[in-house]
Amino acid sequence: MTVTYEEALQTYEPVFGLETHVELGTTTKMFCGCLTAFGAEPNTHVCPVCLGLPGSLPVVNRRSIEFAIRIGLALNCSIASWCRFARKNYFYPDMPKNYQISQYDEPLCTDGYLDVLVGGATIRVGIERVHLEEDTGKSLHVGGATGRIQGAEYSLVDYNRAGIPLVEIVTKPVPGTGYLAPEVAKAYVTELRDVLRTLGVSDVRMEEGSMRCDVNTSLSIRGSGVWGTRTETKNVNSLRSVERAVRSEIERQAFVLDAGRRIIQETRHFHEDSGVTTSGRSKEEAQDYRYFPEPDLVPVAPDAAWVKSIGETLPELPSARRARLIESWSLSELEFEALRNAGALDEVEATVAAGASPADARKWWLGELARRANDSGVDVSELPITPAQVARVAALVASGALNDKLARQVIDGVLEGEGTPDEVVAARGLSVVSDDSALLAAIDEAIAANAEVADKIRGGKVAAAGALVGAVMKTTGGKADAPRVRELILERLA
Amino acid sequence: MDDLTTKTAAELAAAVAEGSVSAAEVTQAHLDRIAAVDGEVRAFLHVSAEYALDQARRVDDRRAAGEPLGALAGVPVAVKDLFTTVGAPTTCGSKILEGWYPPYESTITRRLREAGAILIGKTNMDEFAMGSSTENSGYGASRNPWDLARVPGGSSGGSAAAVAAYEAPLALGTDTGGSIRQPASVCGIVGAKPTYGGSSRYGVVAFASSLDTPGPFGRTVLDAALLHEAMSGHDPMDSTSIDAPVPPVVAAARHGDVAGLRVGVVTDLSGEGYQPGVMSRFTEAVEVLESLGAKVTELSCPHFKYALPAYYLIAPSECSSNLARFDGMRFGLRTGAGSAEEIMALTRAAGFGAEVKRRIMLGTYALSSGYYDAYYGKAQQVRTLIIQDFDAAFSQVDVLVSPVTPTTAFRLGERADDPMAMYLADLCTIPTNLAGNAAISIPCGLADEDGLPVGLQVMAPPLADDRLYRVGAAVEAAFTSRWGHPLLTEAKGLIPS
């Protein structure tokens, strides 16, 4: 009793949108001087302000505004010249004041976009708004089956997280991506994460909760142009889950609609293990947040010169870098995506900067090094070899001092901590045998041992030379320069 | 009664500074006075005797060591019980905070300690500053020293009663809709609401954040100015605090001169509902100003009549949010067991009084989706119109005057069951809170029909607080010379003759 993804897409066109919460990497909290450091003893980074004690007042951390403006500019948004914070009122034990200082109808950044690359095509995702708010405390519900507050025996609250600055980045609805919708959603979050990391405003670790996504999904009947009721899926906490959540929600909604029922506007929870969503609170019983302008804070009015100077100090963004590297390295977009997906972009660029050709740098990082990283279960960037060392290996191969097989042994040595490539070459005695006289002895030996092959070559079957080359390489322990061996064999049998 | 308690703060500070009396003696005299009369006045919720004497001894030690003394060294100050104070409980007059000892100090009480003031105790108030009589206190009402059967006004009624009963020469209050000026008026003392942002709100438990303004009480204009100046100034912990020099209020209080000053009588703040005795004292005060050389004109602020309804949307809206944190989770009262929601609901049901609940419900309603524009949004528009009224008025005159409150002190219980009647006590004071400018209450005589004090309200533009004291000092000097003594000495009841 299910509808497959393919069946769903025959009848319906998906529309999705994303709300992404990102913890900013400021040193101190949004409205007080407490540290934001992750992993401290519970309730040690707290003060009257972030505990919401009676009489305490918030003061905006200027750095958090600067970070949000950086994000807004990187996402091509307009930056408000005047805006206010608002109170979002609801009761929850980990919410110290029982209201959250957020932004409502006057966000700091509005109306931008982010271009993402999927399957070699560029898709523009509209950005509705970027606003600032404070994080809540963190609850640990003990004794229940689900880990949620319902059914728990007791709950512990850690207010270290309370008051850490968050930005919420909200996309416009994204229609028209059809079958690719789940992939585009994932690509957007990936690109956004790369942008935020490049900006240096957050450590964007989804597994630690410093980046959290809510996914909105709806279906419209193909060609109708009428968007259906949307659901909001929470607890989507990895890139893979973003893709799965959209896909699963498309299938579920299609099933509901095919059965002649209606989609309920509701919050749904994504389950990492099963990959499905289940119903949460429906919007019909949703809270009225009673937003109103935060009277404890003065309006934020970033002056134009400051915004301009922030814009001028933005680093090169992933999209610009993509364009630059595709151009200068003569890559296709698919080749570029492979490089980025391997997480080797920084390494390859640094290797090229250290003198290697782009082709060589890509070859080593995507080939040998990616394999070894995969074998050890680490990211390529975590391998104990530097881009400069990889460039040196490539240079030794290019000069003929090493062949690929020897080069792999050099890399072994470097990864095993035996020193620089040159030190490994020296210590292990790795170098191509280039003395023709030494080679000729081995060649003659090989010809003598393979008389039939030698006859074929003499008879014009030049292709048969490979067998003799192989024999010579074996005798020399792989240190011979194979092309030179081939030349010498052909001369000898001419 | 001990002679020291009848001295002004200015006299006490001078005497302590020159060494003719010790801070410890001054403090002990006031503690004795509190012990003698507060059983009847009920101005204090908490008296910090040991702590006060300890502070006093430190002042005396500093003096003995030849170290410089602050402006209020050795002067006792009573503190409204919504300033957070380390070492003394802070209840806000509410059962929900019974026994709460704040772990941090408000900016203003810290500044006062640094100025050598002796924080002698915490005073009674309407719960969370909501009320005009102290009858909404969770700990019983305070009494008016002029007539113990009457209210001392509110919400800072305990502070006003303490000063009027000579239990302290100075007191701190907060004024959200008139909560300093109205009790000052009905207790026959001086009370000022500074410009919003002129005095820090850090550590002042919020009722309505955009309106709450801490301010001083004193028996004389100069005393109020001394406290006003010591407590004021920019505070980086309060974003709404103004980063500008403190208006020279003490200098103004020493030079009461109104010759050539343009004074506007707000005609909208008179008429039906105003007690005749209040109006005749007010008219007399205006004549005094004229006789001193002020140029008096009448003018209208046409939107002031909407101030009260706008206030009763804005203040409850903000309070409904500000008071959400009292949920039994981390401090104060906790009632019930079971789920977090049950504990929150039961704690709030048990801990808040009727008026607080009424305002939380009003505010919750006014902010609700679908009603926001009609209520909160509309009230904010009214606020803008009231600011424009003030701007227009201050383009013609230097200060505005009106009665402080339409009646003299009412009897305990008289309005307790009639919220609307209670709300009307703030009719004249609320416009200033909505606009954020400064105002003061100056004693201007006794109403003929009941012999109770009447206050003159003087209003000035934002950051022109010094004008209040200039006018106040002139009026005070003229009346004192006409009466032959300060008004307060006419009080019967508890006041020594």
PDB file of N, CA, C and O in Angstrom, chain B residues 61-106:
ATOM      1  N   ASP B  61      34.396  54.197  58.481  1.00  0.00           N
ATOM      2  CA  ASP B  61      35.806  53.799  58.360  1.00  0.00           C
ATOM      3  C   ASP B  61      36.510  54.582  57.254  1.00  0.00           C
ATOM      4  O   ASP B  61      37.646  55.025  57.415  1.00  0.00           O
ATOM      5  N   ARG B  62      35.816  54.725  56.146  1.00  0.00           N
ATOM      6  CA  ARG B  62      36.398  55.462  55.024  1.00  0.00           C
ATOM      7  C   ARG B  62      36.692  56.905  55.445  1.00  0.00           C
ATOM      8  O   ARG B  62      37.753  57.456  55.140  1.00  0.00           O
ATOM      9  N   ARG B  63      35.738  57.470  56.149  1.00  0.00           N
ATOM     10  CA  ARG B  63      35.921  58.851  56.571  1.00  0.00           C
ATOM     11  C   ARG B  63      37.102  58.946  57.530  1.00  0.00           C
ATOM     12  O   ARG B  63      37.958  59.840  57.414  1.00  0.00           O
ATOM     13  N   ALA B  64      37.166  57.975  58.465  1.00  0.00           N
ATOM     14  CA  ALA B  64      38.256  57.987  59.445  1.00  0.00           C
ATOM     15  C   ALA B  64      39.603  57.843  58.750  1.00  0.00           C
ATOM     16  O   ALA B  64      40.605  58.424  59.174  1.00  0.00           O
ATOM     17  N   ALA B  65      39.613  57.063  57.643  1.00  0.00           N
ATOM     18  CA  ALA B  65      40.865  56.848  56.913  1.00  0.00           C
ATOM     19  C   ALA B  65      41.168  57.995  55.958  1.00  0.00           C
ATOM     20  O   ALA B  65      42.162  57.970  55.240  1.00  0.00           O
ATOM     21  N   GLY B  66      40.286  58.994  55.935  1.00  0.00           N
ATOM     22  CA  GLY B  66      40.528  60.149  55.073  1.00  0.00           C
ATOM     23  C   GLY B  66      40.237  59.886  53.609  1.00  0.00           C
ATOM     24  O   GLY B  66      40.651  60.655  52.742  1.00  0.00           O
ATOM     25  N   GLU B  67      39.531  58.795  53.325  1.00  0.00           N
ATOM     26  CA  GLU B  67      39.207  58.500  51.923  1.00  0.00           C
ATOM     27  C   GLU B  67      38.023  59.346  51.476  1.00  0.00           C
ATOM     28  O   GLU B  67      37.195  59.750  52.289  1.00  0.00           O
ATOM     29  N   PRO B  68      37.922  59.591  50.173  1.00  0.00           N
ATOM     30  CA  PRO B  68      36.812  60.424  49.690  1.00  0.00           C
ATOM     31  C   PRO B  68      35.471  59.716  49.896  1.00  0.00           C
ATOM     32  O   PRO B  68      35.378  58.494  49.798  1.00  0.00           O
ATOM     33  N   LEU B  69      34.436  60.499  50.211  1.00  0.00           N
ATOM     34  CA  LEU B  69      33.099  59.945  50.422  1.00  0.00           C
ATOM     35  C   LEU B  69      32.198  60.297  49.250  1.00  0.00           C
ATOM     36  O   LEU B  69      32.347  61.340  48.623  1.00  0.00           O
ATOM     37  N   GLY B  70      31.262  59.401  48.959  1.00  0.00           N
ATOM     38  CA  GLY B  70      30.317  59.651  47.876  1.00  0.00           C
ATOM     39  C   GLY B  70      29.297  60.702  48.259  1.00  0.00           C
ATOM     40  O   GLY B  70      29.201  61.132  49.415  1.00  0.00           O
ATOM     41  N   ALA B  71      28.515  61.106  47.245  1.00  0.00           N
ATOM     42  CA  ALA B  71      27.554  62.201  47.429  1.00  0.00           C
ATOM     43  C   ALA B  71      26.487  61.867  48.472  1.00  0.00           C
ATOM     44  O   ALA B  71      25.934  62.767  49.100  1.00  0.00           O
ATOM     45  N   LEU B  72      26.182  60.576  48.643  1.00  0.00           N
ATOM     46  CA  LEU B  72      25.118  60.205  49.577  1.00  0.00           C
ATOM     47  C   LEU B  72      25.678  59.416  50.762  1.00  0.00           C
ATOM     48  O   LEU B  72      24.958  58.630  51.397  1.00  0.00           O
ATOM     49  N   ALA B  73      26.950  59.629  51.078  1.00  0.00           N
ATOM     50  CA  ALA B  73      27.580  58.838  52.137  1.00  0.00           C
ATOM     51  C   ALA B  73      26.822  58.985  53.448  1.00  0.00           C
ATOM     52  O   ALA B  73      26.604  60.095  53.944  1.00  0.00           O
ATOM     53  N   GLY B  74      26.399  57.848  53.989  1.00  0.00           N
ATOM     54  CA  GLY B  74      25.728  57.824  55.281  1.00  0.00           C
ATOM     55  C   GLY B  74      24.246  58.128  55.232  1.00  0.00           C
ATOM     56  O   GLY B  74      23.590  58.172  56.278  1.00  0.00           O
ATOM     57  N   VAL B  75      23.681  58.321  54.046  1.00  0.00           N
ATOM     58  CA  VAL B  75      22.262  58.670  53.945  1.00  0.00           C
ATOM     59  C   VAL B  75      21.435  57.407  53.689  1.00  0.00           C
ATOM     60  O   VAL B  75      21.656  56.717  52.697  1.00  0.00           O
ATOM     61  N   PRO B  76      20.488  57.072  54.568  1.00  0.00           N
ATOM     62  CA  PRO B  76      19.655  55.890  54.339  1.00  0.00           C
ATOM     63  C   PRO B  76      18.733  56.061  53.128  1.00  0.00           C
ATOM     64  O   PRO B  76      18.172  57.148  52.913  1.00  0.00           O
ATOM     65  N   VAL B  77      18.618  55.011  52.368  1.00  0.00           N
ATOM     66  CA  VAL B  77      17.711  54.997  51.217  1.00  0.00           C
ATOM     67  C   VAL B  77      16.849  53.740  51.314  1.00  0.00           C
ATOM     68  O   VAL B  77      17.369  52.626  51.469  1.00  0.00           O
ATOM     69  N   ALA B  78      15.531  53.918  51.218  1.00  0.00           N
ATOM     70  CA  ALA B  78      14.608  52.775  51.171  1.00  0.00           C
ATOM     71  C   ALA B  78      14.439  52.377  49.709  1.00  0.00           C
ATOM     72  O   ALA B  78      14.404  53.240  48.831  1.00  0.00           O
ATOM     73  N   VAL B  79      14.360  51.093  49.440  1.00  0.00           N
ATOM     74  CA  VAL B  79      14.389  50.601  48.064  1.00  0.00           C
ATOM     75  C   VAL B  79      13.112  49.812  47.760  1.00  0.00           C
ATOM     76  O   VAL B  79      12.784  48.850  48.454  1.00  0.00           O
ATOM     77  N   LYS B  80      12.421  50.240  46.715  1.00  0.00           N
ATOM     78  CA  LYS B  80      11.229  49.498  46.283  1.00  0.00           C
ATOM     79  C   LYS B  80      11.620  48.054  46.008  1.00  0.00           C
ATOM     80  O   LYS B  80      12.665  47.794  45.406  1.00  0.00           O
ATOM     81  N   ASP B  81      10.764  47.137  46.392  1.00  0.00           N
ATOM     82  CA  ASP B  81      11.169  45.731  46.379  1.00  0.00           C
ATOM     83  C   ASP B  81      11.147  45.088  44.999  1.00  0.00           C
ATOM     84  O   ASP B  81      10.884  43.894  44.875  1.00  0.00           O
ATOM     85  N   LEU B  82      11.442  45.878  43.963  1.00  0.00           N
ATOM     86  CA  LEU B  82      11.651  45.227  42.665  1.00  0.00           C
ATOM     87  C   LEU B  82      13.021  45.517  42.097  1.00  0.00           C
ATOM     88  O   LEU B  82      13.323  45.155  40.957  1.00  0.00           O
ATOM     89  N   PHE B  83      13.889  46.178  42.909  1.00  0.00           N
ATOM     90  CA  PHE B  83      15.295  46.291  42.525  1.00  0.00           C
ATOM     91  C   PHE B  83      15.998  45.047  43.059  1.00  0.00           C
ATOM     92  O   PHE B  83      15.843  44.705  44.240  1.00  0.00           O
ATOM     93  N   THR B  84      16.756  44.362  42.219  1.00  0.00           N
ATOM     94  CA  THR B  84      17.471  43.187  42.713  1.00  0.00           C
ATOM     95  C   THR B  84      18.613  43.651  43.610  1.00  0.00           C
ATOM     96  O   THR B  84      19.344  44.581  43.282  1.00  0.00           O
ATOM     97  N   THR B  85      18.710  43.004  44.777  1.00  0.00           N
ATOM     98  CA  THR B  85      19.717  43.361  45.755  1.00  0.00           C
ATOM     99  C   THR B  85      20.343  42.088  46.289  1.00  0.00           C
ATOM    100  O   THR B  85      19.629  41.164  46.676  1.00  0.00           O
ATOM    101  N   VAL B  86      21.663  42.032  46.270  1.00  0.00           N
ATOM    102  CA  VAL B  86      22.362  40.871  46.824  1.00  0.00           C
ATOM    103  C   VAL B  86      22.334  41.001  48.347  1.00  0.00           C
ATOM    104  O   VAL B  86      22.650  42.061  48.893  1.00  0.00           O
ATOM    105  N   GLY B  87      21.911  39.957  49.020  1.00  0.00           N
ATOM    106  CA  GLY B  87      21.880  39.994  50.480  1.00  0.00           C
ATOM    107  C   GLY B  87      20.522  40.366  51.044  1.00  0.00           C
ATOM    108  O   GLY B  87      20.326  40.319  52.249  1.00  0.00           O
ATOM    109  N   ALA B  88      19.594  40.758  50.198  1.00  0.00           N
ATOM    110  CA  ALA B  88      18.237  41.051  50.672  1.00  0.00           C
ATOM    111  C   ALA B  88      17.262  40.439  49.670  1.00  0.00           C
ATOM    112  O   ALA B  88      17.521  40.435  48.476  1.00  0.00           O
ATOM    113  N   PRO B  89      16.137  39.911  50.150  1.00  0.00           N
ATOM    114  CA  PRO B  89      15.193  39.294  49.218  1.00  0.00           C
ATOM    115  C   PRO B  89      14.573  40.328  48.282  1.00  0.00           C
ATOM    116  O   PRO B  89      14.607  41.530  48.569  1.00  0.00           O
ATOM    117  N   THR B  90      14.054  39.867  47.173  1.00  0.00           N
ATOM    118  CA  THR B  90      13.351  40.727  46.225  1.00  0.00           C
ATOM    119  C   THR B  90      12.070  39.999  45.854  1.00  0.00           C
ATOM    120  O   THR B  90      12.121  38.933  45.236  1.00  0.00           O
ATOM    121  N   THR B  91      10.937  40.568  46.259  1.00  0.00           N
ATOM    122  CA  THR B  91       9.663  39.856  46.037  1.00  0.00           C
ATOM    123  C   THR B  91       8.759  40.526  45.017  1.00  0.00           C
ATOM    124  O   THR B  91       7.802  39.914  44.558  1.00  0.00           O
ATOM    125  N   CYS B  92       9.001  41.802  44.698  1.00  0.00           N
ATOM    126  CA  CYS B  92       8.097  42.548  43.822  1.00  0.00           C
ATOM    127  C   CYS B  92       6.678  42.572  44.392  1.00  0.00           C
ATOM    128  O   CYS B  92       5.707  42.731  43.652  1.00  0.00           O
ATOM    129  N   GLY B  93       6.549  42.394  45.704  1.00  0.00           N
ATOM    130  CA  GLY B  93       5.220  42.402  46.308  1.00  0.00           C
ATOM    131  C   GLY B  93       4.397  41.194  45.927  1.00  0.00           C
ATOM    132  O   GLY B  93       3.180  41.194  46.073  1.00  0.00           O
ATOM    133  N   SER B  94       5.065  40.147  45.430  1.00  0.00           N
ATOM    134  CA  SER B  94       4.341  38.979  44.931  1.00  0.00           C
ATOM    135  C   SER B  94       4.702  37.727  45.711  1.00  0.00           C
ATOM    136  O   SER B  94       5.854  37.508  46.064  1.00  0.00           O
ATOM    137  N   LYS B  95       3.698  36.900  45.930  1.00  0.00           N
ATOM    138  CA  LYS B  95       3.939  35.612  46.575  1.00  0.00           C
ATOM    139  C   LYS B  95       4.771  34.691  45.681  1.00  0.00           C
ATOM    140  O   LYS B  95       5.416  33.762  46.159  1.00  0.00           O
ATOM    141  N   ILE B  96       4.744  34.965  44.379  1.00  0.00           N
ATOM    142  CA  ILE B  96       5.449  34.052  43.475  1.00  0.00           C
ATOM    143  C   ILE B  96       6.964  34.174  43.643  1.00  0.00           C
ATOM    144  O   ILE B  96       7.705  33.274  43.255  1.00  0.00           O
ATOM    145  N   LEU B  97       7.417  35.302  44.242  1.00  0.00           N
ATOM    146  CA  LEU B  97       8.853  35.476  44.461  1.00  0.00           C
ATOM    147  C   LEU B  97       9.200  35.469  45.949  1.00  0.00           C
ATOM    148  O   LEU B  97      10.296  35.893  46.331  1.00  0.00           O
ATOM    149  N   GLU B  98       8.314  34.960  46.767  1.00  0.00           N
ATOM    150  CA  GLU B  98       8.573  34.968  48.204  1.00  0.00           C
ATOM    151  C   GLU B  98       9.879  34.230  48.499  1.00  0.00           C
ATOM    152  O   GLU B  98      10.099  33.103  48.053  1.00  0.00           O
ATOM    153  N   GLY B  99      10.764  34.919  49.222  1.00  0.00           N
ATOM    154  CA  GLY B  99      12.007  34.272  49.621  1.00  0.00           C
ATOM    155  C   GLY B  99      13.081  34.222  48.548  1.00  0.00           C
ATOM    156  O   GLY B  99      14.118  33.611  48.745  1.00  0.00           O
ATOM    157  N   TRP B 100      12.865  34.888  47.409  1.00  0.00           N
ATOM    158  CA  TRP B 100      13.887  34.862  46.352  1.00  0.00           C
ATOM    159  C   TRP B 100      15.014  35.839  46.685  1.00  0.00           C
ATOM    160  O   TRP B 100      14.767  37.027  46.895  1.00  0.00           O
ATOM    161  N   TYR B 101      16.219  35.344  46.743  1.00  0.00           N
ATOM    162  CA  TYR B 101      17.397  36.191  46.940  1.00  0.00           C
ATOM    163  C   TYR B 101      18.126  36.288  45.617  1.00  0.00           C
ATOM    164  O   TYR B 101      18.723  35.318  45.163  1.00  0.00           O
ATOM    165  N   PRO B 102      18.083  37.446  44.958  1.00  0.00           N
ATOM    166  CA  PRO B 102      18.717  37.543  43.643  1.00  0.00           C
ATOM    167  C   PRO B 102      20.228  37.342  43.759  1.00  0.00           C
ATOM    168  O   PRO B 102      20.831  37.787  44.732  1.00  0.00           O
ATOM    169  N   PRO B 103      20.824  36.695  42.773  1.00  0.00           N
ATOM    170  CA  PRO B 103      22.281  36.515  42.791  1.00  0.00           C
ATOM    171  C   PRO B 103      23.025  37.695  42.191  1.00  0.00           C
ATOM    172  O   PRO B 103      24.232  37.617  42.003  1.00  0.00           O
ATOM    173  N   TYR B 104      22.311  38.753  41.850  1.00  0.00           N
ATOM    174  CA  TYR B 104      23.022  39.893  41.255  1.00  0.00           C
ATOM    175  C   TYR B 104      22.353  41.190  41.684  1.00  0.00           C
ATOM    176  O   TYR B 104      21.207  41.206  42.131  1.00  0.00           O
ATOM    177  N   GLU B 105      23.110  42.273  41.543  1.00  0.00           N
ATOM    178  CA  GLU B 105      22.700  43.579  42.052  1.00  0.00           C
ATOM    179  C   GLU B 105      22.235  44.474  40.904  1.00  0.00           C
ATOM    180  O   GLU B 105      22.867  44.493  39.839  1.00  0.00           O
ATOM    181  N   SER B 106      21.179  45.218  41.103  1.00  0.00           N
ATOM    182  CA  SER B 106      20.745  46.162  40.073  1.00  0.00           C
ATOM    183  C   SER B 106      21.785  47.272  39.918  1.00  0.00           C
ATOM    184  O   SER B 106      22.518  47.590  40.854  1.00  0.00           O
TER     185      SER B 106
END
